[in-house]
Every structure is written in C-alpha cells, then in structure tokens.
C-alpha cells in the first residue's frame, strides 16, 4: 500500500524551471515521434523533417520564418492576457477578422503606396480589437468564462469568412473555387527571396514594445498583479475592468495585425480552410506563449521553434501521406506537456509506503 500526497513548492529556482520546461517539451515531442512510429513512420525521418531540415536547409528555413512571424506576433499579445490570469484562445478568430478587415480596405480604398499598406494594416488591427471586445466586455462586466466566449468567437469568425468567400466576395475568375479576388498590387507587402523581411521587422518591434509594456509600465505591473492575486490587486485600488479590457485590446490588436500581414504579404486573397490566412497559427501561438514562459524576449526563439515544428509537421503530412490533423496533434501533445511542467514547478508529489 502507498499514498500519494501533493505538496506545494514555495521556492523554485530559475534553473529548476528551465530544466522542467525543457524536459516537458522534449517529452511532448518524444510522444509525438512515438505516435508516428506506431503509425509505421521511420523515427529518423520524423526527427529530420521536424528539427533538422526546417532549421538547417535554406529553403525550409524561409518557410519556418514565414510561420514564426505570425506565431510570434500573436503570442506576444497572448502573453499579456495570460499574465493577467485571463486564458483567451480567441487569437485564431481575431486573426481571421483582421485579415477580413484588411481585405475590405484593399478592395474599397483607393490609396497610394506606401500609405495603402499602412492603412490596411491599421484596419486589420481594428478588426482584431473589435473581435476581442465582446469576450472582454463579458469577462469584465459579468465575469463570463473567457475560454468559452473566445472559442465561440473563433467559429463565428470562420463562418464570416465562409459567407464572404462563398457569397459577395467570391471571385468570378476562381473557376468555381470559393476564393476572393487577389488584393490590388499597391496593397501587397513584398517578400525577399520568399522571406517576409518586413513582417519579421514588425515582429521584432512588437517584441520590444511588449517588453516595454510588461516590464516597464504601470499597466504591465497591474496586469501581473491581477494574474498573481486578483483579490489583493482589487483591494489596492486597481481596476479589474481596465486590466481585462486593455489586455484583450492589445491581444486582439496583435492578432489582427498578424492576420493583415499574412494577407498582404503571403496569401493576397481569402479562401476556405485549406487556403486559410490563419493556417491554425492562432492556436499554435498559444503553445509558443507558454514555451516562452510568458517572457517577451524569449518569444523570438520560441516562435522560431514553433514555426519550424509547423513546417516540419506539414512536411511529415505531405511525405508520409497523413491527415491534416497531424500538426494539431503535435501542438496538443507539446501543450499538454507544458501544462504538466507548470504543475511540477508549483507542486511536488510525495509517495509514502505503508
């Protein structure tokens, strides 16, 4: 007979946290590789496609960076709401609506370059903010669970895109496919040898600004205070409504920005799920945010790693002929491992035999 007790850790070193996170990440990846082996895949090929080629081959590295940029921009916003103890999973929908708003700007406004690109990006940011305001208001005023509301808003965003591409925005030149017209050239953001350099510069600026907000501003202190102890923060006079609303606004703005950048630089049109501007990166950004341990400066390597894994997962899907859900499966395994790491950082198990 034995008994298991869960005891809280009160002092945890930075080294222990780092080792625990790294171990959990490795365990998550190992479980995914093991799953692939059980499906009959060669483990060496899986490792090569997941880690080696996406980070060493120039052609694959370009694709990894393309995925890393929107992941990092969105995750930079998510780390702010997560620091506040608010668990939004609505970045995918906010990203989609940001792309829709940017597409509307491209189709309806007649502007000269480079003003056109800037305006389209700002309109995309506005779309992300608007899509985050409903769950933010429900959370701030009625304390409605943000996980449910943000998830539902994602599906509404998908439906909005479907309505547009099957309805009023459907291109007559798409040969029956549900695609919109390509955006005008004046609204496109150039890439250099397939690398979205301008997008990456925007990403680094976002990381810097996120660092300033979280580490050097009054709002960042209030966000952290609410995340650690809401009751104490409220008793000290901090506004719960302000913290929730501004956290969602920042997160939605960055998700909308990522969607607009994807549309203007990579996709140039809206399409169904297989052509989607979001590509599921709004969900992948959740994993990147937790891998970075909600630290802004760690966002660059974390997002590059997740971009490489997304690239590698899609390569595995193509080479091994697997289903579209293989990347989501990998993200889920890694996220579960990181959640387990959070548990072991804050608690320890004591097994007593008797």
Short mmCIF file of C-alpha atoms in Angstrom, two decimals:
data_model
loop_
_atom_site.label_atom_id
_atom_site.label_comp_id
_atom_site.label_asym_id
_atom_site.label_seq_id
_atom_site.Cartn_x
_atom_site.Cartn_y
_atom_site.Cartn_z
CA UNK A 1 0.00 0.00 0.00
CA UNK A 2 1.15 3.51 -0.72
CA UNK A 3 -0.23 7.01 -0.53
CA UNK A 4 0.47 9.95 -2.84
CA UNK A 5 0.42 13.48 -1.43
CA UNK A 6 0.61 16.70 -3.44
CA UNK A 7 2.65 19.39 -1.69
CA UNK A 8 3.10 22.97 -2.87
CA UNK A 9 6.57 24.29 -3.69
CA UNK A 10 7.19 27.74 -2.20
CA UNK A 11 10.69 28.38 -3.51
CA UNK A 12 11.56 27.38 -7.06
CA UNK A 13 14.90 28.25 -8.68
CA UNK A 14 15.13 29.58 -12.23
CA UNK A 15 17.35 26.63 -13.11
CA UNK A 16 14.72 24.14 -11.95
CA UNK A 17 12.05 25.95 -14.00
CA UNK A 18 14.22 25.91 -17.11
CA UNK A 19 15.09 22.22 -16.76
CA UNK A 20 11.43 21.34 -16.12
CA UNK A 21 10.20 23.24 -19.18
CA UNK A 22 12.88 21.78 -21.44
CA UNK A 23 12.17 18.28 -20.17
CA UNK A 24 8.44 18.69 -20.72
CA UNK A 25 8.99 19.98 -24.25
CA UNK A 26 11.25 17.03 -25.07
CA UNK A 27 8.67 14.63 -23.61
CA UNK A 28 5.92 16.17 -25.77
CA UNK A 29 8.00 15.86 -28.93
CA UNK A 30 9.03 12.31 -27.99
CA UNK A 31 5.38 11.30 -27.56
CA UNK A 32 4.60 12.69 -31.00
CA UNK A 33 7.54 10.80 -32.55
CA UNK A 34 6.43 7.64 -30.74
CA UNK A 35 2.93 8.08 -32.15
CA UNK A 36 4.39 8.44 -35.65
CA UNK A 37 6.46 5.27 -35.17
CA UNK A 38 3.33 3.38 -34.13
CA UNK A 39 1.79 4.53 -37.42
CA UNK A 40 4.73 2.98 -39.26
CA UNK A 41 6.92 6.06 -39.81
CA UNK A 42 10.70 5.97 -39.71
CA UNK A 43 11.76 7.79 -36.49
CA UNK A 44 14.93 9.16 -38.11
CA UNK A 45 12.90 10.65 -40.94
CA UNK A 46 10.43 12.17 -38.47
CA UNK A 47 13.26 13.84 -36.50
CA UNK A 48 14.90 15.02 -39.72
CA UNK A 49 11.66 16.54 -41.01
CA UNK A 50 10.72 18.10 -37.66
CA UNK A 51 14.01 19.57 -36.45
CA UNK A 52 16.90 19.23 -38.87
CA UNK A 53 15.61 20.43 -42.23
CA UNK A 54 13.34 23.27 -41.01
CA UNK A 55 16.31 24.89 -39.24
CA UNK A 56 19.26 23.97 -41.48
CA UNK A 57 18.00 23.87 -45.07
CA UNK A 58 17.76 27.39 -46.52
CA UNK A 59 14.55 26.67 -48.41
CA UNK A 60 12.91 25.15 -45.34
CA UNK A 61 14.24 27.87 -43.04
CA UNK A 62 12.49 30.50 -45.14
CA UNK A 63 9.20 28.69 -44.63
CA UNK A 64 9.89 28.30 -40.90
CA UNK A 65 10.42 32.07 -40.59
CA UNK A 66 7.22 32.70 -42.52
CA UNK A 67 5.30 30.70 -39.93
CA UNK A 68 7.31 32.03 -36.97
CA UNK A 69 6.43 35.70 -37.60
CA UNK A 70 2.62 35.50 -37.18
CA UNK A 71 3.03 32.96 -34.38
CA UNK A 72 5.34 35.35 -32.51
CA UNK A 73 3.21 38.44 -33.07
CA UNK A 74 0.08 36.69 -31.80
CA UNK A 75 1.90 35.04 -28.89
CA UNK A 76 3.25 38.45 -27.81
CA UNK A 77 -0.34 39.56 -27.32
CA UNK A 78 -1.40 36.32 -25.67
CA UNK A 79 1.35 36.52 -23.06
CA UNK A 80 -0.19 39.80 -21.85
CA UNK A 81 -3.66 38.32 -21.25
CA UNK A 82 -2.13 35.17 -19.78
CA UNK A 83 -0.04 37.25 -17.37
CA UNK A 84 -3.32 38.79 -16.22
CA UNK A 85 -4.70 35.32 -15.49
CA UNK A 86 -7.07 35.52 -18.47
CA UNK A 87 -6.99 32.45 -20.71
CA UNK A 88 -8.10 33.64 -24.12
CA UNK A 89 -7.98 31.19 -27.00
CA UNK A 90 -9.58 33.59 -29.45
CA UNK A 91 -6.49 34.69 -31.37
CA UNK A 92 -7.40 32.45 -34.31
CA UNK A 93 -10.70 34.26 -34.85
CA UNK A 94 -9.19 37.68 -34.22
CA UNK A 95 -6.51 36.90 -36.79
CA UNK A 96 -9.14 35.87 -39.35
CA UNK A 97 -11.20 39.02 -38.79
CA UNK A 98 -8.05 41.14 -39.01
CA UNK A 99 -7.44 39.63 -42.44
CA UNK A 100 -11.07 40.28 -43.45
CA UNK A 101 -10.83 43.94 -42.41
CA UNK A 102 -7.52 44.34 -44.26
CA UNK A 103 -9.07 42.74 -47.35
CA UNK A 104 -12.02 45.16 -47.14
CA UNK A 105 -9.58 48.08 -47.03
CA UNK A 106 -7.71 46.71 -50.05
CA UNK A 107 -10.89 46.21 -52.08
CA UNK A 108 -12.61 49.50 -51.27
CA UNK A 109 -9.98 52.19 -50.59
CA UNK A 110 -8.03 53.96 -53.31
CA UNK A 111 -4.73 54.98 -51.78
CA UNK A 112 -1.18 55.40 -52.93
CA UNK A 113 1.70 53.22 -51.78
CA UNK A 114 3.07 53.01 -49.07
CA UNK A 115 0.10 54.70 -47.38
CA UNK A 116 -2.15 51.90 -48.63
CA UNK A 117 -0.27 49.16 -46.79
CA UNK A 118 -0.16 51.13 -43.53
CA UNK A 119 -3.89 51.89 -43.68
CA UNK A 120 -4.75 48.25 -44.45
CA UNK A 121 -2.63 47.09 -41.50
CA UNK A 122 -4.31 49.58 -39.17
CA UNK A 123 -7.75 48.49 -40.36
CA UNK A 124 -6.71 44.87 -39.72
CA UNK A 125 -5.62 45.84 -36.20
CA UNK A 126 -9.03 47.45 -35.67
CA UNK A 127 -10.73 44.23 -36.77
CA UNK A 128 -8.80 42.19 -34.22
CA UNK A 129 -9.65 44.67 -31.47
CA UNK A 130 -13.37 44.64 -32.31
CA UNK A 131 -13.43 40.83 -32.28
CA UNK A 132 -11.82 40.77 -28.85
CA UNK A 133 -14.10 43.40 -27.30
CA UNK A 134 -17.18 41.18 -26.87
CA UNK A 135 -15.47 38.47 -24.75
CA UNK A 136 -13.52 41.24 -22.97
CA UNK A 137 -16.72 43.08 -22.02
CA UNK A 138 -18.47 39.88 -20.92
CA UNK A 139 -15.46 38.98 -18.77
CA UNK A 140 -15.02 42.45 -17.28
CA UNK A 141 -18.69 43.16 -16.51
CA UNK A 142 -20.23 39.71 -15.92
CA UNK A 143 -17.14 37.54 -15.29
CA UNK A 144 -18.21 35.19 -18.11
CA UNK A 145 -15.68 32.44 -18.78
CA UNK A 146 -13.36 33.76 -21.48
CA UNK A 147 -12.39 30.30 -22.74
CA UNK A 148 -15.96 29.65 -23.90
CA UNK A 149 -16.60 33.09 -25.38
CA UNK A 150 -13.30 33.33 -27.27
CA UNK A 151 -13.71 29.81 -28.63
CA UNK A 152 -17.21 30.62 -29.89
CA UNK A 153 -15.94 33.84 -31.47
CA UNK A 154 -13.43 31.75 -33.42
CA UNK A 155 -16.21 29.72 -35.03
CA UNK A 156 -18.21 32.86 -35.78
CA UNK A 157 -15.11 34.30 -37.49
CA UNK A 158 -14.78 31.14 -39.62
CA UNK A 159 -18.44 31.49 -40.60
CA UNK A 160 -17.92 35.14 -41.52
CA UNK A 161 -15.04 34.22 -43.84
CA UNK A 162 -17.10 31.40 -45.39
CA UNK A 163 -20.01 33.77 -46.00
CA UNK A 164 -17.75 36.25 -47.80
CA UNK A 165 -15.86 33.75 -49.96
CA UNK A 166 -18.99 31.81 -50.94
CA UNK A 167 -21.07 34.96 -51.27
CA UNK A 168 -20.44 38.64 -52.03
CA UNK A 169 -16.64 38.48 -52.29
CA UNK A 170 -16.41 35.31 -54.37
CA UNK A 171 -14.30 35.85 -57.47
CA UNK A 172 -15.92 35.04 -60.84
CA UNK A 173 -12.44 34.12 -62.08
CA UNK A 174 -11.76 31.44 -59.45
CA UNK A 175 -13.07 28.56 -61.62
CA UNK A 176 -15.73 27.63 -59.09
CA UNK A 177 -13.39 27.68 -56.08
CA UNK A 178 -14.52 29.78 -53.08
CA UNK A 179 -11.78 32.41 -53.36
CA UNK A 180 -11.83 36.19 -53.40
CA UNK A 181 -10.11 38.37 -55.98
CA UNK A 182 -6.40 38.98 -55.32
CA UNK A 183 -5.86 42.25 -53.48
CA UNK A 184 -4.54 45.16 -55.60
CA UNK A 185 -0.76 45.18 -56.03
CA UNK A 186 -0.47 48.53 -54.26
CA UNK A 187 -1.63 46.82 -51.05
CA UNK A 188 0.86 43.93 -51.16
CA UNK A 189 3.93 43.70 -48.92
CA UNK A 190 6.97 42.41 -50.83
CA UNK A 191 8.98 39.40 -49.71
CA UNK A 192 12.66 38.94 -50.45
CA UNK A 193 13.57 35.53 -51.83
CA UNK A 194 10.47 34.18 -50.15
CA UNK A 195 11.38 35.66 -46.75
CA UNK A 196 8.88 38.17 -45.28
CA UNK A 197 11.60 40.57 -44.10
CA UNK A 198 9.25 43.47 -43.40
CA UNK A 199 6.99 41.17 -41.38
CA UNK A 200 9.98 40.00 -39.35
CA UNK A 201 10.98 43.61 -38.62
CA UNK A 202 7.42 44.28 -37.45
CA UNK A 203 7.67 41.19 -35.24
CA UNK A 204 10.89 42.39 -33.57
CA UNK A 205 9.28 45.79 -32.95
CA UNK A 206 6.26 44.07 -31.40
CA UNK A 207 8.53 42.04 -29.10
CA UNK A 208 10.33 45.22 -27.99
CA UNK A 209 7.06 47.06 -27.31
CA UNK A 210 5.67 44.05 -25.45
CA UNK A 211 8.78 44.05 -23.26
CA UNK A 212 8.30 47.75 -22.50
CA UNK A 213 4.62 47.26 -21.63
CA UNK A 214 5.12 44.21 -19.42
CA UNK A 215 8.37 45.20 -17.69
CA UNK A 216 8.48 49.00 -17.63
CA UNK A 217 4.91 50.32 -17.49
CA UNK A 218 2.24 50.77 -14.84
CA UNK A 219 -0.18 48.70 -16.93
CA UNK A 220 2.30 45.83 -17.03
CA UNK A 221 2.57 45.91 -13.23
CA UNK A 222 -1.21 45.91 -12.85
CA UNK A 223 -1.58 43.03 -15.29
CA UNK A 224 0.99 40.98 -13.39
CA UNK A 225 -0.61 41.86 -10.05
CA UNK A 226 -4.02 40.65 -11.19
CA UNK A 227 -2.51 37.48 -12.56
CA UNK A 228 -0.79 36.69 -9.27
CA UNK A 229 -3.53 37.71 -6.83
CA UNK A 230 -6.76 39.31 -8.12
CA UNK A 231 -8.16 39.94 -4.63
CA UNK A 232 -5.09 41.84 -3.45
CA UNK A 233 -4.90 43.81 -6.70
CA UNK A 234 -8.56 44.82 -6.37
CA UNK A 235 -8.12 45.75 -2.70
CA UNK A 236 -5.21 48.04 -3.62
CA UNK A 237 -7.47 50.05 -5.93
CA UNK A 238 -6.63 48.54 -9.32
CA UNK A 239 -9.45 48.39 -11.87
CA UNK A 240 -10.37 44.87 -12.97
CA UNK A 241 -12.38 46.30 -15.89
CA UNK A 242 -9.37 48.29 -17.13
CA UNK A 243 -6.95 45.37 -16.87
CA UNK A 244 -9.26 42.94 -18.68
CA UNK A 245 -10.26 45.40 -21.40
CA UNK A 246 -6.74 46.63 -22.18
CA UNK A 247 -5.31 43.11 -22.11
CA UNK A 248 -7.87 41.95 -24.65
CA UNK A 249 -7.39 45.07 -26.77
CA UNK A 250 -3.63 44.52 -27.00
CA UNK A 251 -4.02 40.81 -27.70
CA UNK A 252 -6.73 41.38 -30.32
CA UNK A 253 -4.76 44.17 -31.97
CA UNK A 254 -1.69 41.98 -32.42
CA UNK A 255 -3.74 39.03 -33.69
CA UNK A 256 -5.45 41.34 -36.19
CA UNK A 257 -2.06 42.70 -37.22
CA UNK A 258 -0.79 39.17 -37.83
CA UNK A 259 -3.82 38.37 -39.98
CA UNK A 260 -3.39 41.54 -42.02
CA UNK A 261 0.32 40.84 -42.55
CA UNK A 262 -0.45 37.29 -43.68
CA UNK A 263 -3.00 38.56 -46.18
CA UNK A 264 -0.92 41.42 -47.59
CA UNK A 265 2.40 39.58 -47.83
CA UNK A 266 1.68 35.86 -48.26
CA UNK A 267 -1.85 34.91 -49.33
CA UNK A 268 -3.14 38.04 -51.12
CA UNK A 269 -6.70 36.67 -51.03
CA UNK A 270 -9.19 34.99 -48.72
CA UNK A 271 -10.15 31.35 -49.13
CA UNK A 272 -11.61 28.29 -47.37
CA UNK A 273 -9.88 26.38 -44.61
CA UNK A 274 -7.33 24.71 -46.88
CA UNK A 275 -6.36 28.20 -48.16
CA UNK A 276 -6.96 29.95 -44.85
CA UNK A 277 -4.92 33.01 -43.95
CA UNK A 278 -4.79 31.85 -40.32
CA UNK A 279 -3.44 28.34 -41.10
CA UNK A 280 -4.20 27.40 -37.49
CA UNK A 281 -1.35 29.64 -36.31
CA UNK A 282 -3.59 31.36 -33.76
CA UNK A 283 -3.73 28.09 -31.84
CA UNK A 284 -0.03 27.37 -32.35
CA UNK A 285 0.73 30.78 -30.82
CA UNK A 286 -0.80 29.56 -27.55
CA UNK A 287 1.92 26.91 -27.34
CA UNK A 288 4.60 29.46 -28.25
CA UNK A 289 3.42 31.81 -25.49
CA UNK A 290 3.76 29.09 -22.86
CA UNK A 291 7.08 27.82 -24.22
CA UNK A 292 8.45 31.35 -23.79
CA UNK A 293 7.27 31.22 -20.16
CA UNK A 294 5.36 34.44 -20.90
CA UNK A 295 8.65 36.33 -21.31
CA UNK A 296 8.73 38.79 -24.26
CA UNK A 297 12.41 38.37 -25.15
CA UNK A 298 12.05 34.58 -25.20
CA UNK A 299 9.32 34.96 -27.81
CA UNK A 300 11.72 35.11 -30.77
CA UNK A 301 13.37 31.69 -30.22
CA UNK A 302 10.07 30.16 -29.05
CA UNK A 303 8.18 31.29 -32.15
CA UNK A 304 11.02 30.24 -34.45
CA UNK A 305 10.96 26.80 -32.86
CA UNK A 306 7.19 26.52 -33.28
CA UNK A 307 7.45 27.81 -36.85
CA UNK A 308 9.98 25.08 -37.58
CA UNK A 309 7.74 22.45 -35.98
CA UNK A 310 4.72 23.60 -38.01
CA UNK A 311 6.84 23.48 -41.16
CA UNK A 312 8.15 20.04 -40.22
CA UNK A 313 4.68 18.79 -39.32
CA UNK A 314 3.34 19.83 -42.71
CA UNK A 315 6.30 18.11 -44.38
CA UNK A 316 5.53 14.92 -42.46
CA UNK A 317 1.92 15.21 -43.55
CA UNK A 318 2.95 15.55 -47.21
CA UNK A 319 5.76 12.96 -47.28
CA UNK A 320 4.03 10.31 -45.18
CA UNK A 321 0.57 10.99 -46.60
CA UNK A 322 -1.01 11.69 -43.22
CA UNK A 323 -4.10 13.71 -42.38
CA UNK A 324 -4.32 17.45 -41.85
CA UNK A 325 -4.62 17.00 -38.09
CA UNK A 326 -1.03 15.85 -37.62
CA UNK A 327 0.19 19.39 -36.81
CA UNK A 328 -2.67 19.95 -34.35
CA UNK A 329 -1.85 16.62 -32.71
CA UNK A 330 1.78 17.67 -32.28
CA UNK A 331 0.78 21.06 -30.83
CA UNK A 332 -1.62 19.37 -28.43
CA UNK A 333 0.98 16.93 -27.14
CA UNK A 334 3.51 19.71 -26.58
CA UNK A 335 0.94 21.94 -24.86
CA UNK A 336 -0.16 19.14 -22.54
CA UNK A 337 3.46 18.50 -21.62
CA UNK A 338 3.98 22.19 -20.83
CA UNK A 339 0.83 22.22 -18.67
CA UNK A 340 2.28 19.23 -16.82
CA UNK A 341 5.51 21.22 -16.36
CA UNK A 342 3.51 24.04 -14.74
CA UNK A 343 2.15 21.51 -12.26
CA UNK A 344 5.56 20.10 -11.34
CA UNK A 345 7.02 23.60 -10.99
CA UNK A 346 4.36 24.58 -8.46
CA UNK A 347 3.83 21.23 -6.75
CA UNK A 348 5.70 18.05 -5.88
CA UNK A 349 4.49 14.51 -5.39
CA UNK A 350 5.40 12.64 -2.23
CA UNK A 351 4.86 8.87 -2.27
CA UNK A 352 4.67 7.21 1.12
CA UNK A 353 4.59 3.44 1.54
CA UNK A 354 2.95 1.81 4.50
#
